[in-house]
Coordinates of C-alpha atoms in Angstrom, one line a residue:
Chain L
M1 CA 0.0 0.0 0.0
E2 CA 1.3 3.5 -0.9
Y3 CA 1.4 6.3 1.7
H4 CA -1.3 8.4 0.0
E5 CA -3.7 5.5 0.0
L6 CA -3.8 5.3 3.8
T7 CA -7.0 6.1 5.6
I8 CA -6.9 7.7 9.1
D9 CA -7.7 4.3 10.6
N10 CA -4.8 2.5 8.7
A11 CA -2.3 5.3 9.3
V12 CA -3.0 5.3 13.1
K13 CA -2.5 1.5 13.2
L14 CA 0.7 1.5 11.1
L15 CA 2.2 4.5 13.0
L16 CA 1.6 2.8 16.4
K17 CA 3.1 -0.4 15.2
H18 CA 6.2 1.6 14.0
E19 CA 5.7 0.2 10.5
I20 CA 5.7 3.7 9.0
S21 CA 6.8 7.0 10.4
S22 CA 4.9 10.2 10.4
F23 CA 7.9 11.8 8.7
D24 CA 7.7 9.5 5.7
L25 CA 3.9 9.7 5.5
A26 CA 3.9 13.6 5.6
S27 CA 6.7 13.8 3.1
A28 CA 5.0 11.5 0.7
L29 CA 1.8 13.6 0.9
L30 CA 3.7 16.9 0.5
D31 CA 5.3 15.4 -2.6
R32 CA 2.0 14.4 -4.0
I33 CA 0.5 17.9 -3.3
E34 CA 3.5 19.5 -5.0
K35 CA 3.2 17.2 -8.0
H36 CA -0.6 17.3 -8.5
D37 CA -2.2 20.2 -6.7
E38 CA -1.5 22.7 -9.4
K39 CA -4.2 21.1 -11.6
I40 CA -6.6 20.4 -8.7
G41 CA -6.1 23.6 -6.7
S42 CA -7.4 22.2 -3.4
F43 CA -5.0 24.1 -1.1
I44 CA -4.7 27.8 -0.3
T45 CA -1.8 27.4 2.2
V46 CA 0.7 24.5 2.7
D47 CA 3.5 25.3 5.1
K48 CA 6.0 22.5 4.4
D49 CA 8.4 23.3 7.1
L50 CA 5.7 23.4 9.7
V51 CA 4.3 20.1 8.5
M52 CA 7.6 18.4 8.8
E53 CA 8.2 19.9 12.2
Q54 CA 4.9 18.5 13.4
A55 CA 5.7 15.1 11.8
K56 CA 9.1 14.9 13.6
K57 CA 7.5 15.7 16.9
A58 CA 4.8 13.1 16.3
D59 CA 7.5 10.5 15.6
K60 CA 9.2 11.4 18.9
D61 CA 5.9 11.1 20.7
I62 CA 5.2 7.7 19.2
A63 CA 8.7 6.5 20.2
K64 CA 8.0 7.7 23.7
K65 CA 4.5 6.0 23.6
N66 CA 3.0 9.4 24.3
T67 CA 0.3 9.1 21.8
S68 CA -3.3 10.2 21.3
A69 CA -6.1 9.4 18.8
L70 CA -4.5 11.0 15.8
T71 CA -0.8 11.2 16.5
G72 CA 1.1 11.7 13.3
V73 CA -1.9 11.7 11.0
P74 CA -2.0 14.5 8.3
I75 CA -5.4 16.3 8.3
A76 CA -6.4 19.2 6.0
L77 CA -8.5 22.1 7.3
K78 CA -11.0 24.3 5.4
D79 CA -9.5 27.8 5.4
I80 CA -12.3 29.2 7.4
L81 CA -11.1 27.5 10.6
C82 CA -8.8 29.8 12.7
T83 CA -5.3 28.4 13.0
R84 CA -2.9 30.3 15.3
G85 CA 0.0 31.8 13.5
M86 CA -1.2 30.5 10.1
K87 CA -3.1 32.5 7.5
T88 CA -6.9 32.0 7.6
T89 CA -8.3 33.7 4.5
C90 CA -11.9 32.4 4.1
A91 CA -10.9 32.6 0.4
S92 CA -11.6 36.3 0.6
R93 CA -9.5 39.3 -0.3
I94 CA -10.7 40.9 2.9
L95 CA -8.8 38.4 5.0
E96 CA -6.0 37.7 2.5
N97 CA -3.3 38.3 5.1
F98 CA -5.2 37.6 8.3
I99 CA -3.2 35.6 10.8
P100 CA -5.3 34.4 13.8
Q101 CA -4.0 34.8 17.3
Y102 CA -5.7 31.7 18.5
D103 CA -6.7 28.2 17.4
G104 CA -10.4 27.3 16.9
T105 CA -11.6 24.7 19.3
V106 CA -11.6 21.9 16.7
V107 CA -8.1 22.9 15.6
K108 CA -7.0 22.8 19.3
K109 CA -8.6 19.4 19.6
L110 CA -6.9 18.0 16.5
K111 CA -3.5 19.3 17.6
G112 CA -4.1 18.1 21.1
N113 CA -4.7 14.7 19.7
G114 CA -1.5 14.7 17.7
A115 CA -2.9 15.4 14.2
I116 CA -0.7 17.2 11.7
I117 CA -2.3 20.1 10.0
I118 CA -1.1 19.5 6.4
G119 CA -2.7 22.7 5.0
K120 CA -5.6 25.0 4.6
T121 CA -8.1 24.2 1.8
N122 CA -9.9 26.3 -0.7
L123 CA -13.6 27.2 -0.4
D124 CA -16.3 29.4 -1.7
E125 CA -15.6 32.8 -0.1
F126 CA -16.9 32.7 3.5
A127 CA -18.4 29.3 2.6
M128 CA -21.0 31.0 0.3
G129 CA -21.5 28.8 -2.7
S130 CA -22.0 25.3 -4.0
S131 CA -19.0 25.0 -6.4
T132 CA -15.9 26.5 -4.9
E133 CA -15.9 28.9 -7.9
N134 CA -16.5 31.8 -5.5
S135 CA -13.0 31.7 -4.1
A136 CA -11.0 35.0 -4.5
F137 CA -7.8 33.0 -5.1
K138 CA -8.3 30.0 -7.2
I139 CA -10.7 27.5 -8.8
T140 CA -10.6 24.0 -7.4
A141 CA -11.2 21.3 -9.9
N142 CA -12.9 17.9 -9.4
P143 CA -10.1 15.3 -9.1
W144 CA -12.3 12.9 -11.1
N145 CA -12.5 15.2 -14.1
T146 CA -10.8 18.6 -13.9
L147 CA -13.3 20.3 -16.2
Y148 CA -15.9 19.9 -13.5
V149 CA -16.5 21.6 -10.1
P150 CA -15.8 19.7 -6.9
G151 CA -18.9 21.1 -5.3
G152 CA -18.8 23.5 -2.4
S153 CA -18.4 25.3 -0.3
S154 CA -15.9 22.8 1.2
G155 CA -14.7 21.9 -2.3
G156 CA -11.0 22.2 -1.4
S157 CA -11.3 19.7 1.5
A158 CA -13.4 17.2 -0.5
A159 CA -11.0 17.4 -3.5
A160 CA -8.0 17.1 -1.2
V161 CA -9.4 13.9 0.3
A162 CA -10.4 12.5 -3.1
A163 CA -7.0 13.3 -4.6
Q164 CA -5.5 11.6 -1.5
F165 CA -3.4 14.6 -0.5
C166 CA -4.3 14.0 3.2
C167 CA -5.7 11.2 5.3
G168 CA -8.9 13.2 6.1
A169 CA -10.1 16.8 6.3
L170 CA -12.5 19.1 8.1
G171 CA -15.2 21.1 6.3
T172 CA -18.1 23.2 7.4
D173 CA -21.7 22.9 6.4
T174 CA -24.3 25.7 6.5
G175 CA -26.6 24.3 3.8
G176 CA -24.8 21.2 2.5
S177 CA -21.3 22.5 2.2
I178 CA -19.8 19.2 3.6
R179 CA -22.2 16.7 2.1
Q180 CA -22.5 18.1 -1.4
P181 CA -18.8 18.3 -2.2
A182 CA -18.3 14.9 -0.6
S183 CA -20.9 13.6 -3.0
H184 CA -19.4 15.2 -6.0
C185 CA -15.9 14.0 -5.1
G186 CA -16.8 10.4 -4.1
V187 CA -15.8 10.7 -0.4
V188 CA -17.7 10.6 2.9
G189 CA -19.0 13.8 4.4
L190 CA -20.7 14.1 7.8
K191 CA -22.5 17.2 9.1
P192 CA -23.0 16.6 12.8
T193 CA -26.0 17.7 14.8
Y194 CA -26.1 21.5 15.5
G195 CA -24.3 21.9 18.8
R196 CA -22.4 18.6 18.6
V197 CA -19.2 20.4 17.6
S198 CA -18.0 23.8 18.9
R199 CA -18.0 26.6 16.4
F200 CA -15.5 28.7 18.3
G201 CA -12.8 29.7 15.8
L202 CA -15.0 29.0 12.8
V203 CA -15.5 32.3 11.0
S204 CA -19.3 32.8 11.2
Y205 CA -21.6 32.8 8.1
G206 CA -25.0 31.6 9.3
S207 CA -24.6 31.1 13.0
S208 CA -27.8 29.1 13.6
L209 CA -26.9 26.8 10.7
D210 CA -23.1 26.4 10.6
Q211 CA -21.5 23.2 11.8
I212 CA -18.0 21.7 11.4
G213 CA -17.6 18.1 10.4
P214 CA -15.3 15.5 8.8
I215 CA -14.7 14.7 5.2
T216 CA -13.0 11.4 4.9
K217 CA -12.2 8.4 2.7
N218 CA -14.6 6.1 4.6
V219 CA -17.3 6.0 7.2
K220 CA -15.0 4.7 10.0
D221 CA -12.6 7.6 9.5
A222 CA -15.6 10.0 9.9
A223 CA -16.3 8.4 13.3
L224 CA -12.7 8.7 14.3
L225 CA -12.6 12.4 13.5
L226 CA -16.0 13.1 15.1
N227 CA -14.7 11.5 18.3
V228 CA -12.0 14.1 18.4
I229 CA -13.9 17.2 17.5
S230 CA -17.2 16.7 19.4
G231 CA -18.1 18.0 22.8
N232 CA -19.4 21.0 24.8
D233 CA -17.2 24.0 24.8
K234 CA -17.5 27.0 27.1
M235 CA -16.3 29.2 24.2
D236 CA -19.5 28.4 22.2
S237 CA -22.7 28.8 24.1
T238 CA -24.6 27.0 21.4
S239 CA -22.5 23.8 21.8
A240 CA -24.6 21.2 23.5
K241 CA -24.1 19.7 26.9
V242 CA -24.7 16.2 25.8
D243 CA -22.7 13.0 26.2
V244 CA -20.3 12.2 23.4
P245 CA -20.3 8.5 22.7
D246 CA -17.4 6.6 21.2
F247 CA -18.7 6.8 17.6
T248 CA -16.5 3.9 16.5
K249 CA -18.9 1.7 18.7
A250 CA -21.2 2.0 15.7
F251 CA -19.2 -0.6 13.9
D252 CA -18.8 -3.0 16.9
K253 CA -19.6 -6.6 16.0
F254 CA -20.9 -5.5 12.6
E255 CA -22.1 -8.3 10.4
K256 CA -24.6 -8.9 7.6
G257 CA -28.0 -8.6 9.2
S258 CA -26.9 -6.0 11.8
L259 CA -29.2 -3.4 10.3
K260 CA -32.2 -5.7 10.5
G261 CA -35.1 -3.9 12.2
M262 CA -34.1 -0.4 11.1
T263 CA -36.5 1.6 9.0
A264 CA -35.4 4.1 6.3
G265 CA -37.8 6.8 5.4
V266 CA -37.9 8.1 1.8
P267 CA -39.6 11.5 1.5
K268 CA -42.0 11.4 -1.5
E269 CA -41.6 15.1 -2.0
Y270 CA -37.9 14.7 -2.8
L271 CA -38.3 12.5 -5.8
S272 CA -40.8 14.8 -7.5
V273 CA -38.3 17.7 -7.4
D274 CA -37.9 19.4 -10.8
G275 CA -34.8 18.6 -12.7
I276 CA -33.6 15.5 -10.8
D277 CA -31.1 13.8 -13.0
P278 CA -32.0 10.2 -14.0
E279 CA -28.5 9.0 -13.1
V280 CA -29.0 10.4 -9.6
E281 CA -32.3 8.5 -9.4
K282 CA -30.6 5.4 -10.6
V283 CA -28.0 5.6 -7.8
F284 CA -30.7 6.4 -5.3
N285 CA -32.8 3.4 -6.3
N286 CA -29.8 1.1 -6.1
A287 CA -29.1 2.4 -2.6
K288 CA -32.7 1.6 -1.6
K289 CA -32.2 -1.9 -2.9
I290 CA -29.0 -2.4 -1.0
F291 CA -30.6 -1.3 2.3
K292 CA -33.5 -3.6 1.6
D293 CA -31.0 -6.5 1.0
L294 CA -29.4 -5.5 4.4
G295 CA -32.8 -6.0 6.1
V296 CA -33.7 -2.3 6.4
K297 CA -37.4 -1.6 5.9
I298 CA -38.0 1.2 3.3
K299 CA -40.9 3.3 4.0
E300 CA -42.4 6.3 2.1
I301 CA -42.7 9.3 4.4
S302 CA -43.8 12.9 3.8
L303 CA -41.9 16.2 4.5
P304 CA -44.8 18.5 3.4
H305 CA -42.9 21.8 3.6
T306 CA -40.0 20.7 1.3
D307 CA -41.2 23.1 -1.4
Y308 CA -40.4 26.1 0.9
V309 CA -37.0 25.0 2.1
V310 CA -34.9 26.8 -0.5
A311 CA -36.8 30.1 -0.2
A312 CA -36.7 30.1 3.7
Y313 CA -33.0 29.2 3.7
Y314 CA -32.0 31.9 1.3
I315 CA -33.6 34.5 3.6
I316 CA -32.3 33.1 6.9
A317 CA -28.8 32.4 5.9
P318 CA -28.2 35.8 4.1
C319 CA -29.9 37.6 7.1
E320 CA -27.4 36.0 9.5
A321 CA -24.6 36.6 7.0
S322 CA -25.4 40.3 6.6
S323 CA -25.1 40.7 10.4
N324 CA -22.0 38.4 10.8
L325 CA -20.0 40.0 8.0
A326 CA -20.6 43.5 9.3
R327 CA -17.5 42.9 11.5
F328 CA -15.2 43.2 8.4
D329 CA -15.0 46.9 8.5
G330 CA -11.3 47.6 8.0
V331 CA -10.8 48.5 11.7
K332 CA -9.8 45.5 13.7
Y333 CA -8.4 43.1 11.2
G334 CA -8.2 42.4 7.5
L335 CA -8.1 44.7 4.6
R336 CA -8.4 48.5 4.9
E337 CA -8.9 50.7 1.9
K338 CA -6.8 53.7 2.9
S339 CA -7.7 56.3 0.4
S340 CA -10.7 57.5 2.4
D341 CA -11.1 60.7 4.3
D342 CA -14.1 59.7 6.4
I343 CA -15.1 56.5 8.2
I344 CA -18.3 55.6 6.2
D345 CA -16.4 56.0 2.9
M346 CA -13.6 53.8 4.4
Y347 CA -16.2 51.1 5.3
K348 CA -17.7 51.2 1.9
K349 CA -14.4 51.1 0.0
T350 CA -13.0 48.3 2.2
K351 CA -16.0 46.1 1.9
S352 CA -16.6 46.6 -1.8
K353 CA -13.0 45.9 -2.6
G354 CA -12.7 43.0 -0.1
F355 CA -15.9 41.0 -0.7
G356 CA -16.5 39.1 -3.9
P357 CA -19.8 39.3 -5.9
E358 CA -21.6 36.3 -4.2
V359 CA -20.8 37.6 -0.7
Q360 CA -22.0 41.1 -1.6
R361 CA -25.2 39.6 -3.1
R362 CA -26.0 37.7 0.1
I363 CA -25.2 40.7 2.3
L364 CA -27.6 42.8 0.2
I365 CA -30.4 40.2 0.3
G366 CA -30.0 39.9 4.1
T367 CA -29.8 43.7 4.6
Y368 CA -32.9 44.1 2.5
A369 CA -34.9 41.4 4.3
L370 CA -34.0 42.8 7.7
S371 CA -34.6 46.5 6.7
A372 CA -37.5 48.5 8.2
G373 CA -40.8 47.3 6.9
Y374 CA -39.7 44.0 5.5
Y375 CA -38.7 42.0 8.6
D376 CA -42.1 40.3 9.1
A377 CA -42.5 39.5 5.5
Y378 CA -39.1 37.9 5.1
Y379 CA -37.1 36.9 8.2
G380 CA -40.2 36.5 10.4
R381 CA -42.0 34.4 7.8
A382 CA -39.0 32.3 6.9
S383 CA -38.3 31.6 10.6
K384 CA -41.9 30.4 11.0
V385 CA -41.5 28.1 8.0
R386 CA -38.4 26.9 9.7
T387 CA -40.5 25.7 12.6
L388 CA -42.8 23.9 10.2
I389 CA -39.7 22.2 8.6
M390 CA -38.5 21.1 12.0
E391 CA -41.9 19.7 12.8
D392 CA -42.0 17.8 9.5
F393 CA -38.8 16.0 10.6
S394 CA -39.9 15.3 14.1
K395 CA -43.0 13.7 12.7
A396 CA -41.1 11.7 10.2
F397 CA -38.7 10.3 12.8
E398 CA -41.6 8.9 14.7
T399 CA -41.8 6.2 12.0
C400 CA -38.3 5.8 10.7
D401 CA -34.7 5.6 12.1
F402 CA -33.1 7.6 9.3
I403 CA -34.2 9.4 6.1
L404 CA -32.6 8.3 2.8
T405 CA -32.4 10.9 0.0
P406 CA -30.1 12.0 -2.8
V407 CA -27.5 14.6 -1.9
A408 CA -27.8 16.8 -5.0
P409 CA -30.3 16.7 -7.9
A410 CA -27.4 16.2 -10.4
P411 CA -23.7 15.2 -10.5
A412 CA -21.1 17.9 -10.6
F413 CA -21.5 20.5 -13.3
K414 CA -18.9 22.0 -15.5
I415 CA -16.7 24.8 -14.2
G416 CA -18.3 28.1 -15.2
E417 CA -21.7 26.6 -16.2
N418 CA -23.8 28.3 -13.5
I419 CA -21.6 31.1 -12.3
D420 CA -23.9 33.9 -13.6
D421 CA -27.1 32.4 -12.4
P422 CA -27.2 32.4 -8.6
L423 CA -30.8 31.3 -8.3
T424 CA -30.1 28.1 -10.3
M425 CA -27.1 27.4 -8.1
Y426 CA -29.2 27.9 -4.9
L427 CA -31.9 25.5 -6.2
T428 CA -29.3 22.7 -6.3
D429 CA -29.1 22.8 -2.5
I430 CA -32.7 21.5 -2.1
F431 CA -31.9 18.1 -0.5
T432 CA -29.2 19.3 1.9
L433 CA -30.6 22.6 3.3
S434 CA -33.2 20.9 5.6
A435 CA -30.7 19.3 7.9
N436 CA -29.3 22.7 8.7
M437 CA -32.7 24.3 9.1
A438 CA -33.7 21.5 11.5
G439 CA -30.3 21.1 13.2
I440 CA -30.2 17.4 12.5
P441 CA -27.1 15.3 11.4
G442 CA -26.6 14.2 7.8
I443 CA -24.1 12.1 6.0
S444 CA -23.1 11.7 2.4
I445 CA -21.7 8.4 1.2
P446 CA -20.5 7.4 -2.3
G447 CA -23.3 5.5 -4.0
G448 CA -22.2 5.2 -7.7
Y449 CA -21.0 7.1 -10.8
S450 CA -22.6 8.9 -13.6
S451 CA -22.0 7.8 -17.2
K452 CA -19.2 10.4 -17.4
G453 CA -17.5 8.8 -14.4
L454 CA -18.4 11.5 -11.9
P455 CA -19.3 10.3 -8.4
I456 CA -22.8 10.5 -7.0
G457 CA -23.5 10.2 -3.3
I458 CA -26.5 9.3 -1.2
Q459 CA -27.6 11.2 1.9
M460 CA -28.9 9.9 5.2
M461 CA -30.3 12.1 7.9
A462 CA -31.2 11.1 11.5
Q463 CA -32.6 12.6 14.7
R464 CA -30.7 15.2 16.6
F465 CA -27.6 13.7 18.3
D466 CA -28.1 10.3 16.6
E467 CA -25.0 10.3 14.5
M468 CA -24.6 6.7 15.6
S469 CA -27.5 5.5 13.4
L470 CA -26.0 7.3 10.4
L471 CA -22.5 5.8 11.0
R472 CA -23.9 2.3 11.5
A473 CA -26.3 2.3 8.5
G474 CA -23.6 4.1 6.5
F475 CA -21.0 1.5 7.3
G476 CA -23.4 -1.2 6.3
F477 CA -24.1 0.5 3.0
E478 CA -20.4 1.2 2.3
T479 CA -19.2 -2.3 3.0
T480 CA -22.0 -3.8 0.8
I481 CA -22.0 -1.6 -2.3
Q482 CA -19.6 -2.7 -5.1
L483 CA -18.2 0.7 -6.2
G484 CA -15.2 -0.4 -8.3
K485 CA -12.6 2.3 -8.4
K486 CA -12.7 4.4 -5.2
F487 CA -10.2 7.1 -6.0
P488 CA -9.4 8.9 -9.3
D489 CA -6.0 8.7 -11.1
L490 CA -4.3 12.1 -11.0
Chain Q
M1 CA -40.7 41.4 -5.4
K2 CA -38.9 43.5 -7.9
I3 CA -35.9 45.6 -6.8
S4 CA -35.0 48.8 -8.7
K5 CA -31.6 50.3 -9.2
D6 CA -32.4 53.0 -6.7
E7 CA -33.4 50.4 -4.1
V8 CA -30.1 48.5 -4.6
E9 CA -28.3 51.8 -4.0
K10 CA -30.3 52.3 -0.8
I11 CA -29.7 48.8 0.5
A12 CA -26.0 49.0 -0.5
H13 CA -25.7 52.1 1.6
L14 CA -27.3 50.4 4.6
A15 CA -24.8 47.5 4.2
R16 CA -21.9 49.9 3.7
L17 CA -21.2 48.7 0.2
E18 CA -20.3 50.8 -2.8
I19 CA -21.7 49.5 -6.1
N20 CA -21.0 51.1 -9.4
D21 CA -23.8 51.8 -12.0
L22 CA -23.0 48.8 -14.1
Q23 CA -23.1 46.4 -11.2
K24 CA -26.2 48.1 -9.8
K25 CA -28.2 47.1 -12.9
K26 CA -26.9 43.5 -12.8
M27 CA -27.5 43.2 -9.1
A28 CA -31.0 44.7 -9.4
G29 CA -31.8 41.9 -11.9
Q30 CA -30.3 39.1 -9.9
L31 CA -31.9 40.2 -6.6
S32 CA -35.3 40.6 -8.2
N33 CA -35.0 37.2 -9.6
I34 CA -34.1 35.7 -6.2
L35 CA -36.7 37.6 -4.3
Q36 CA -39.4 36.7 -6.8
Y37 CA -38.6 33.0 -6.1
I38 CA -38.6 33.7 -2.4
D39 CA -42.1 35.2 -2.7
K40 CA -43.4 31.6 -2.6
L41 CA -43.0 31.9 1.2
K42 CA -46.3 33.9 1.0
D43 CA -48.1 30.7 0.1
A44 CA -47.0 29.0 3.3
D45 CA -49.7 28.8 6.0
V46 CA -47.9 30.1 9.1
E47 CA -51.0 31.2 11.0
G48 CA -50.3 30.7 14.7
I49 CA -46.8 29.2 14.1
K50 CA -44.0 30.2 16.4
L51 CA -40.8 31.5 15.0
S52 CA -37.6 29.4 15.3
S53 CA -34.3 31.1 15.4
G54 CA -32.3 27.9 15.4
A55 CA -31.9 24.4 16.7
A56 CA -29.7 25.2 19.7
F57 CA -31.0 24.3 23.2
M58 CA -32.7 27.3 24.6
N59 CA -31.0 27.5 27.9
N60 CA -28.9 30.2 29.5
V61 CA -25.2 29.5 29.5
L62 CA -23.7 31.2 32.5
R63 CA -20.2 31.1 34.0
D64 CA -19.0 32.1 37.4
D65 CA -18.3 35.8 37.7
K66 CA -14.6 35.4 38.2
L67 CA -11.8 37.6 36.9
Q68 CA -10.0 36.1 33.9
A69 CA -6.8 37.3 32.1
S70 CA -7.5 39.2 28.9
P71 CA -5.2 38.6 25.9
G72 CA -3.9 42.1 26.2
P73 CA -3.3 44.7 23.5
V74 CA -0.3 42.9 21.8
V75 CA -2.6 40.0 20.8
T76 CA -5.8 41.9 20.4
L77 CA -4.4 44.6 18.1
A78 CA -2.0 42.3 16.2
N79 CA -4.1 42.4 13.1
A80 CA -5.1 46.0 13.2
P81 CA -4.6 47.5 9.7
E82 CA -3.7 50.9 11.3
R83 CA -3.0 51.6 15.0
D84 CA -1.4 54.1 17.3
E85 CA 0.2 52.2 20.1
D86 CA -2.6 50.5 21.9
F87 CA -5.4 52.1 19.9
Y88 CA -7.1 51.4 16.6
T89 CA -7.1 54.4 14.4
V90 CA -9.8 55.3 11.9
P91 CA -10.4 58.1 9.5
R92 CA -12.4 61.2 10.6
V93 CA -15.8 60.3 12.2
V94 CA -17.3 63.7 12.7
K95 CA -17.4 66.1 9.8

């Protein structure tokens, strides 16, 4: 087995058995990045010296048997997670040279568990987008076919995992930004329950929707990363005071027949969505068949307010964004446009120069919806619809253990295809937005390929704090499906 | 809902954004398009439904009222684009 093929699980085992060194693993991955990332564009920052320094330290710790869950394992981070002393750009001009003075909680936890931060990955600016084309710095290509987008907004993380530049990665998900790129890149993406993972040190976009989660080569690795990053944090008052189980217990004594007795709900509204690609339907139907063969009961359910999800989300998220992004005003950090002689002019020039078109668009939508006279009609109404969406899910989970759906209506599209049509881009988020609106966990797992050879994932969603069911059912699915080639040739 | 160029200018001012004439026209078209789609929310029956601001547990998160060290000006002002010793500086505020 080559170094780049190692999963987190494999790497941990081989490192602890002294069969490989972190130094060799990290060097091999850095070489691979150097050789191939020019055409993929998954990383914004890779600090080779820092990586090797961390790897040497990990090898020393392993020699001293002073190890933790991820000692010596290279992990990539979406460049919206604050890393002390290392640039955190959010793929925005406004933070092009921003160097955080602290580590986000998840970063602290990764480092505390011995992980090596191999680099910071590209994204749609401030995580706003579904294709990673909104980055101010570079386009990320889909490693399966570089003419296509990797999805977004965690497109850099998903592409880096699919291209095997790292053992695993973290992304963030406000409306599908972990699950959709994972689907488009043929890897596993897990959005945890809202509150499962601390958001401290995640640059805020939609605070009631944002959640950090793993993007990995397989389901087991997702559980390993979730184990490390979960838990209550006094620095994030929305992080939940709930027990964190050992998520790898989901795979204990797993055998054929282990999923017997589970029920998967299939929402009838999802399959009548306009423009669902027949190849996505085919992969989805095959997934249903696999679960049936595994003894899972498939049941039609109803999520009656599905038709309002996109509209409600694209009010709530921009409203929160317009408030959150007001902090980038050229005073405390980031870009300042200096040619201004009064403060309002400075704000305007700084923001207009620093933010890209999609970010400006969302700030304008949010500002409009929250402006005098429009609040009730937009934010108020959308938040009531959000209640209805939450109730839909509560009702659905009375009769099923998890909900099975496609991740996106179509496989990855070509770079540039939708860039001038924001609404069309928004509509592709239809299947993933609900989990953020309801705060429930969702996972995307590879389910097949399009005729062009692009990956297509399936999504499962469960009740709040029931990531276990997703991991267990997902593991069953992953170990049963015959996918053929799992990673692209670069 | 249709948004005019003038409205874009008004919202942009509220958001402290500066948008040139050419962009204004494009933005007005795109925002109108998006808001027209969002108008479907009007069809939702929300009579008597409570508003949800999120999925977090709605409990107060308190800590003991104890003194804690602050990061201090060296750390806090490290990223200031312009400063004068321990102060942020900004252009003229009062005309």
